[in-house]
Short mmCIF file of C-alpha atoms and ligand atoms in Angstrom, two decimals:
data_model
loop_
_atom_site.label_atom_id
_atom_site.label_comp_id
_atom_site.label_asym_id
_atom_site.label_seq_id
_atom_site.Cartn_x
_atom_site.Cartn_y
_atom_site.Cartn_z
CA ALA E 10 53.83 102.34 279.45
CA SER E 11 57.15 102.81 281.17
CA THR E 12 58.15 106.35 280.13
CA LEU E 13 56.36 109.68 280.48
CA ALA E 14 56.16 110.23 276.71
CA ALA E 15 54.82 106.75 275.96
CA ALA E 16 52.32 107.02 278.80
CA ALA E 17 51.08 110.41 277.56
CA GLN E 18 50.82 109.12 273.99
CA GLN E 19 48.22 106.57 275.13
CA SER E 20 45.74 109.44 275.29
CA GLY E 21 47.15 111.33 272.30
CA ARG E 22 49.07 113.80 274.43
CA TYR E 23 52.74 114.70 274.72
CA PHE E 24 55.03 115.01 277.72
CA GLY E 25 57.82 117.53 277.29
CA THR E 26 60.71 119.24 278.99
CA ALA E 27 62.79 122.38 278.67
CA ILE E 28 66.28 121.75 277.29
CA ALA E 29 69.34 123.96 277.74
CA ALA E 30 71.83 123.83 274.87
CA GLY E 31 74.72 124.10 277.33
CA ARG E 32 73.76 120.77 278.91
CA LEU E 33 73.59 118.71 275.72
CA GLY E 34 77.10 117.40 276.40
CA ASP E 35 75.96 115.88 279.70
CA GLN E 36 75.18 112.25 278.98
CA THR E 37 73.06 111.63 282.08
CA TYR E 38 70.94 114.62 281.07
CA THR E 39 70.51 113.64 277.42
CA THR E 40 69.84 109.99 278.28
CA ILE E 41 66.94 110.90 280.57
CA ALA E 42 65.64 113.60 278.27
CA ASN E 43 65.70 111.34 275.21
CA ARG E 44 64.06 108.43 277.02
CA GLU E 45 61.26 110.25 278.84
CA PHE E 46 60.12 113.25 276.79
CA ASP E 47 58.69 113.76 273.30
CA MET E 48 58.23 117.55 273.16
CA ILE E 49 61.11 119.98 273.62
CA THR E 50 61.17 123.66 274.53
CA ALA E 51 64.44 125.61 274.39
CA GLU E 52 64.83 127.05 277.88
CA ASN E 53 66.49 130.28 276.65
CA GLU E 54 67.87 129.71 273.14
CA MET E 55 64.92 130.90 271.04
CA LYS E 56 64.25 134.03 273.09
CA ILE E 57 64.68 137.53 271.67
CA ASP E 58 68.14 138.26 273.11
CA ALA E 59 69.45 134.92 271.83
CA THR E 60 67.97 135.05 268.32
CA GLU E 61 68.36 138.76 267.43
CA PRO E 62 71.32 140.05 269.47
CA ASN E 63 71.76 142.94 267.03
CA ARG E 64 68.87 144.58 265.22
CA GLY E 65 68.15 142.74 262.00
CA GLN E 66 71.00 140.24 262.54
CA PHE E 67 69.57 136.91 263.52
CA ASN E 68 71.55 134.16 265.24
CA PHE E 69 70.03 130.72 265.42
CA SER E 70 73.11 128.75 266.46
CA ALA E 71 71.99 127.89 270.00
CA GLY E 72 68.33 127.57 269.03
CA ASP E 73 69.26 125.20 266.22
CA ARG E 74 71.34 123.05 268.58
CA VAL E 75 68.26 122.46 270.71
CA TYR E 76 66.00 122.09 267.66
CA ASN E 77 68.34 119.63 265.93
CA TRP E 78 68.84 117.53 269.06
CA ALA E 79 65.07 117.27 269.42
CA VAL E 80 64.31 116.39 265.81
CA GLN E 81 67.25 113.97 265.48
CA ASN E 82 65.74 112.13 268.43
CA GLY E 83 62.25 112.08 266.96
CA LYS E 84 60.73 114.80 269.11
CA ARG E 85 58.58 117.81 268.35
CA VAL E 86 59.42 121.36 269.40
CA ARG E 87 57.51 124.17 271.08
CA GLY E 88 58.84 127.64 270.23
CA HIS E 89 59.50 129.96 273.17
CA THR E 90 59.07 132.96 272.86
CA LEU E 91 58.61 135.83 270.35
CA ALA E 92 57.18 138.91 272.10
CA TRP E 93 58.09 139.42 275.77
CA HIS E 94 59.08 142.34 277.98
CA SER E 95 61.96 140.28 279.46
CA GLN E 96 65.19 139.01 277.92
CA GLN E 97 65.07 141.72 275.29
CA PRO E 98 68.45 142.64 273.81
CA GLY E 99 69.72 146.11 274.69
CA TRP E 100 68.89 147.57 271.28
CA MET E 101 65.24 146.56 271.71
CA GLN E 102 65.02 147.90 275.26
CA ALA E 103 66.14 151.25 273.87
CA LEU E 104 63.28 151.44 271.34
CA SER E 105 59.77 152.73 271.85
CA GLY E 106 56.66 153.60 269.91
CA SER E 107 56.35 152.73 266.24
CA SER E 108 59.99 151.68 265.88
CA LEU E 109 59.61 149.15 268.70
CA ARG E 110 56.35 147.94 267.18
CA GLN E 111 58.08 147.45 263.83
CA ALA E 112 61.01 145.69 265.54
CA MET E 113 58.58 143.27 267.20
CA ILE E 114 56.97 142.50 263.83
CA ASN E 115 60.35 142.03 262.15
CA HIS E 116 61.50 139.77 264.99
CA ILE E 117 58.44 137.53 264.70
CA ASN E 118 58.91 137.30 260.92
CA GLY E 119 62.64 136.58 261.24
CA VAL E 120 62.40 133.83 263.85
CA MET E 121 59.22 132.19 262.60
CA GLY E 122 60.55 132.37 259.06
CA HIS E 123 63.67 130.46 260.07
CA TYR E 124 61.63 127.73 261.76
CA ARG E 125 58.72 127.85 259.32
CA GLY E 126 56.88 124.52 259.15
CA LYS E 127 59.00 123.01 261.94
CA ILE E 128 57.36 124.10 265.20
CA TYR E 129 54.35 122.48 266.89
CA ALA E 130 53.32 125.63 268.76
CA TRP E 131 54.85 129.05 269.38
CA ASP E 132 54.49 131.07 272.56
CA VAL E 133 53.82 134.16 270.47
CA VAL E 134 53.27 136.47 273.43
CA ASN E 135 54.61 135.75 276.91
CA GLU E 136 53.59 137.23 280.27
CA ALA E 137 51.70 140.31 279.08
CA TYR E 138 49.35 140.51 282.05
CA ALA E 139 50.00 142.15 285.41
CA ASP E 140 50.29 140.36 288.71
CA GLY E 141 47.96 141.39 291.51
CA ASN E 142 44.31 142.33 291.48
CA SER E 143 44.01 144.61 288.45
CA GLY E 144 43.32 141.93 285.86
CA GLY E 145 44.91 144.29 283.36
CA ARG E 146 47.97 144.42 281.18
CA ARG E 147 51.47 144.64 282.54
CA ASP E 148 53.20 147.96 281.93
CA SER E 149 56.05 147.30 279.48
CA ASN E 150 57.70 148.93 276.50
CA LEU E 151 55.61 146.67 274.24
CA GLN E 152 52.36 147.63 275.98
CA ARG E 153 53.25 151.30 275.58
CA THR E 154 53.32 150.83 271.79
CA GLY E 155 49.52 150.51 271.98
CA ASN E 156 47.01 148.07 273.42
CA ASP E 157 46.71 146.26 270.09
CA TRP E 158 50.30 144.97 270.25
CA ILE E 159 49.19 141.46 271.25
CA GLU E 160 46.76 141.00 268.39
CA VAL E 161 49.30 142.47 265.95
CA ALA E 162 51.80 139.89 267.19
CA PHE E 163 49.32 137.05 266.63
CA ARG E 164 48.28 138.25 263.16
CA THR E 165 51.93 138.61 262.18
CA ALA E 166 52.69 135.14 263.52
CA ARG E 167 49.83 133.49 261.60
CA ALA E 168 51.12 134.91 258.34
CA ALA E 169 54.74 134.05 259.13
CA ASP E 170 54.04 130.33 259.74
CA PRO E 171 50.46 129.15 259.14
CA SER E 172 51.36 125.61 260.28
CA ALA E 173 52.32 126.50 263.86
CA LYS E 174 49.78 126.68 266.65
CA LEU E 175 49.85 130.15 268.18
CA CYS E 176 49.77 130.35 271.98
CA TYR E 177 49.45 133.01 274.63
CA ASN E 178 51.65 131.90 277.59
CA ASP E 179 51.68 133.19 281.18
CA TYR E 180 52.24 132.34 284.85
CA ASN E 181 49.79 132.81 287.72
CA ILE E 182 46.85 132.18 285.42
CA ASP E 183 46.31 128.74 286.94
CA ASN E 184 43.95 129.77 289.74
CA TRP E 185 40.52 130.44 288.26
CA ASN E 186 39.70 132.98 291.02
CA TRP E 187 42.66 135.24 290.29
CA ALA E 188 42.16 138.53 288.48
CA LYS E 189 45.10 137.79 286.19
CA THR E 190 43.45 134.55 285.03
CA GLN E 191 40.23 136.42 284.30
CA GLY E 192 42.11 139.13 282.40
CA VAL E 193 43.72 136.60 280.09
CA TYR E 194 40.43 134.68 279.75
CA ASN E 195 38.65 137.86 278.64
CA MET E 196 41.38 138.60 276.10
CA VAL E 197 41.18 135.12 274.58
CA ARG E 198 37.37 135.30 274.45
CA ASP E 199 37.61 138.67 272.72
CA PHE E 200 40.18 137.34 270.23
CA LYS E 201 37.98 134.35 269.37
CA GLN E 202 34.93 136.62 268.95
CA ARG E 203 36.78 139.04 266.67
CA GLY E 204 38.70 136.42 264.69
CA VAL E 205 42.16 137.31 265.95
CA PRO E 206 44.18 134.12 265.30
CA ILE E 207 44.93 132.24 268.52
CA ASP E 208 45.07 128.46 268.93
CA CYS E 209 46.23 127.78 272.45
CA VAL E 210 46.82 129.06 275.94
CA GLY E 211 49.94 128.03 277.82
CA LEU E 212 49.55 127.71 281.56
CA GLN E 213 53.16 127.94 282.75
CA SER E 214 52.18 126.43 286.11
CA HIS E 215 55.11 127.38 288.31
CA PHE E 216 53.62 126.35 291.67
CA ASN E 217 55.09 127.57 294.94
CA SER E 218 53.92 128.81 298.33
CA ASN E 219 52.87 132.20 296.92
CA SER E 220 51.01 130.67 293.98
CA PRO E 221 50.08 127.18 295.12
CA TYR E 222 48.19 124.59 293.13
CA ASN E 223 44.45 125.04 293.69
CA SER E 224 41.77 122.45 292.97
CA ASN E 225 40.05 124.96 290.66
CA TYR E 226 42.93 124.41 288.18
CA ARG E 227 40.69 121.98 286.29
CA THR E 228 38.05 124.71 285.99
CA THR E 229 40.68 127.02 284.53
CA ILE E 230 41.70 124.43 281.94
CA GLN E 231 38.08 123.61 281.09
CA SER E 232 37.13 127.27 280.81
CA PHE E 233 39.90 128.17 278.39
CA ALA E 234 39.22 125.03 276.35
CA ALA E 235 35.53 125.98 276.14
CA LEU E 236 36.57 129.16 274.31
CA GLY E 237 37.82 126.94 271.47
CA VAL E 238 41.56 126.89 272.13
CA ASP E 239 43.92 124.11 273.14
CA VAL E 240 45.44 124.32 276.58
CA GLN E 241 49.03 123.28 277.22
CA ILE E 242 50.81 123.09 280.54
CA THR E 243 54.04 124.69 279.41
CA GLU E 244 56.54 125.17 282.28
CA LEU E 245 55.42 122.93 285.12
CA ASP E 246 57.43 122.82 288.32
CA ILE E 247 56.28 122.45 291.92
CA GLN E 248 58.40 123.81 294.72
CA GLY E 249 58.94 120.96 297.17
CA GLY E 250 58.05 118.41 294.50
CA SER E 251 54.84 117.03 296.06
CA ALA E 252 53.92 113.76 294.35
CA THR E 253 50.26 114.35 295.17
CA THR E 254 50.25 117.80 293.59
CA TYR E 255 51.99 116.46 290.49
CA ALA E 256 49.28 113.79 290.15
CA ASN E 257 46.55 116.40 290.59
CA VAL E 258 48.01 118.56 287.82
CA VAL E 259 48.26 115.62 285.43
CA ASN E 260 44.75 114.39 286.25
CA ASP E 261 43.33 117.87 285.67
CA CYS E 262 44.88 117.96 282.21
CA LEU E 263 43.72 114.43 281.41
CA ALA E 264 40.16 115.39 282.37
CA VAL E 265 39.96 117.95 279.53
CA PRO E 266 40.23 116.64 275.95
CA ARG E 267 41.71 119.94 274.69
CA CYS E 268 44.51 119.86 277.24
CA THR E 269 46.97 118.47 274.71
CA GLY E 270 50.21 118.12 276.63
CA ILE E 271 52.39 118.85 279.61
CA THR E 272 55.93 120.21 279.72
CA VAL E 273 58.07 120.27 282.87
CA TRP E 274 60.57 123.13 283.13
CA GLY E 275 63.77 121.10 283.23
CA VAL E 276 65.00 117.52 283.57
CA ARG E 277 66.68 117.14 287.00
CA ASP E 278 66.31 119.30 290.10
CA SER E 279 69.87 120.48 289.48
CA ASP E 280 68.82 121.79 286.05
CA SER E 281 65.98 123.94 287.42
CA TRP E 282 65.99 127.75 287.34
CA LEU E 283 64.82 127.46 290.96
CA GLY E 284 67.94 125.61 292.09
CA ALA E 285 68.17 122.02 293.26
CA GLY E 286 67.17 122.97 296.81
CA ALA E 287 63.63 123.65 295.64
CA SER E 288 63.31 120.02 294.56
CA PRO E 289 60.77 121.09 291.91
CA LEU E 290 61.17 118.47 289.14
CA LEU E 291 60.76 114.74 288.49
CA PHE E 292 64.41 113.59 288.68
CA ASP E 293 66.92 114.32 291.43
CA GLY E 294 70.35 115.75 290.83
CA ASN E 295 71.76 112.26 290.24
CA GLY E 296 69.16 111.52 287.61
CA ASN E 297 67.14 109.19 289.82
CA LYS E 298 63.36 109.07 289.49
CA LYS E 299 61.61 110.80 292.40
CA ALA E 300 58.28 109.91 293.99
CA ALA E 301 56.76 112.67 291.87
CA TYR E 302 57.94 110.85 288.73
CA ASN E 303 56.13 107.64 289.72
CA SER E 304 53.04 109.59 290.59
CA VAL E 305 52.97 111.32 287.18
CA LEU E 306 53.61 108.06 285.33
CA ASN E 307 50.81 106.30 287.22
CA ALA E 308 48.38 109.11 286.54
CA LEU E 309 49.18 109.01 282.81
CA ASN E 310 48.84 105.23 282.71
CA ASN E 311 45.50 105.29 284.51
CA ALA E 312 43.96 107.78 282.06
O1 LIG J 16 74.09 132.58 279.42
C1 LIG J 16 74.55 133.40 280.48
C2 LIG J 16 75.96 133.08 280.82
O2 LIG J 16 76.77 133.38 279.71
C3 LIG J 16 76.37 133.88 282.05
O3 LIG J 16 77.66 133.53 282.43
C4 LIG J 16 75.41 133.63 283.20
C5 LIG J 16 75.74 134.45 284.44
O4 LIG J 16 74.60 135.03 285.00
O5 LIG J 16 74.12 133.97 282.78
C6 LIG J 16 73.67 133.18 281.68
O6 LIG J 16 72.38 133.56 281.33
C7 LIG J 16 71.35 133.16 282.22
C8 LIG J 16 70.40 132.22 281.48
O7 LIG J 16 69.30 131.92 282.29
C9 LIG J 16 71.07 130.91 281.07
O8 LIG J 16 71.46 130.19 282.20
C10 LIG J 16 70.61 134.41 282.68
O9 LIG J 16 71.45 135.19 283.49
C11 LIG J 16 69.37 134.04 283.43
O10 LIG J 16 68.60 135.20 283.66
C12 LIG J 16 68.53 133.06 282.60
O11 LIG J 16 67.41 132.69 283.37
C13 LIG J 16 66.33 132.17 282.65
C14 LIG J 16 65.09 133.01 282.89
O12 LIG J 16 63.99 132.43 282.22
C15 LIG J 16 65.27 134.43 282.40
O13 LIG J 16 64.08 135.13 282.36
C16 LIG J 16 66.09 130.74 283.10
O14 LIG J 16 67.20 129.93 282.69
C17 LIG J 16 64.81 130.20 282.48
O15 LIG J 16 64.49 128.96 283.09
C18 LIG J 16 63.67 131.14 282.74
O16 LIG J 16 62.51 130.66 282.10
C19 LIG J 16 61.32 131.44 282.29
C20 LIG J 16 60.52 131.32 281.01
O17 LIG J 16 61.29 131.70 279.89
C21 LIG J 16 59.24 132.15 281.09
N1 LIG J 16 58.48 131.83 282.26
C22 LIG J 16 59.21 131.86 283.54
C23 LIG J 16 60.45 130.98 283.46
C24 LIG J 16 61.18 130.92 284.78
O18 LIG J 16 61.67 132.19 285.13
#
């Protein structure tokens, strides 16, 4: 196959990208995105600050632009993200306790209700675990509403849209030896044991010199999958853009049947949150395929 999406489809997987609504008027951008990718994540447009700028007043204009572009071009959509300590609107940052808990529930119902039946998978909870060696939860206003906030979010989400897969999504949970990875693993195991609804784990997979790709990544994917959840690589980028590392990541996903798809976090280097200088993606700023692109395509085709 000659595109990333078609090559991934050969093994029943998808290959996605993050899309920014503000770039949909850029024809180089949309041409590449439409040709190469079959799963779309809104880079910012479905987040809390974008979708509920005022309490109880939802705004789906930017989110719908990304959603409609995707669906009009025959692509599926991952929803990102419903409960997160970051990119909260000011009114939510000002809440605490039971009123914040209720606002989280109302937000999940409002956004998932709007997109009910239309989303492949939602990142229900994003980045709830702490960096470093604790293996515990991150301190946040949501965490301070009570340790059960994550399972409440998942139970709310299941009821709001039973057709969407429900994912827990985080960064620095790629290295199997890291405490943060183990913390999330223990949570997912507990949820499966107690029947808390969860269908997938998103490994963001932002690789850089502080959190480099490690060959135990495949063990991480296998271990989560063995708990009975899908694994998705949700925000892949690699600082420096090593073609070898890109191939390793793809091969690790392909080695695990329940690793169902890969999403890169942007189209061209110039679209990346890291800046073009980091060279983290598969296309250069002119829209040319990089060595990393060929390496990913080959890996997918050799599956
Ligand atoms: O939209 C405003 C614009 O009106 C304003 O003029 C401009 C000036 O700063 O800011 C624009 O908003 C920025 C937004 O990106 C859109 O470009 C925000 O400041 C900026 O903070 C925001 O950054 C996003 C970041 O999440 C925020 O947390 C990145 O685009 C986005 O790639 C990044 O994505 C996250 C995932 O959601 C979760 N995992 C990590 C990943 C990378 O940080």
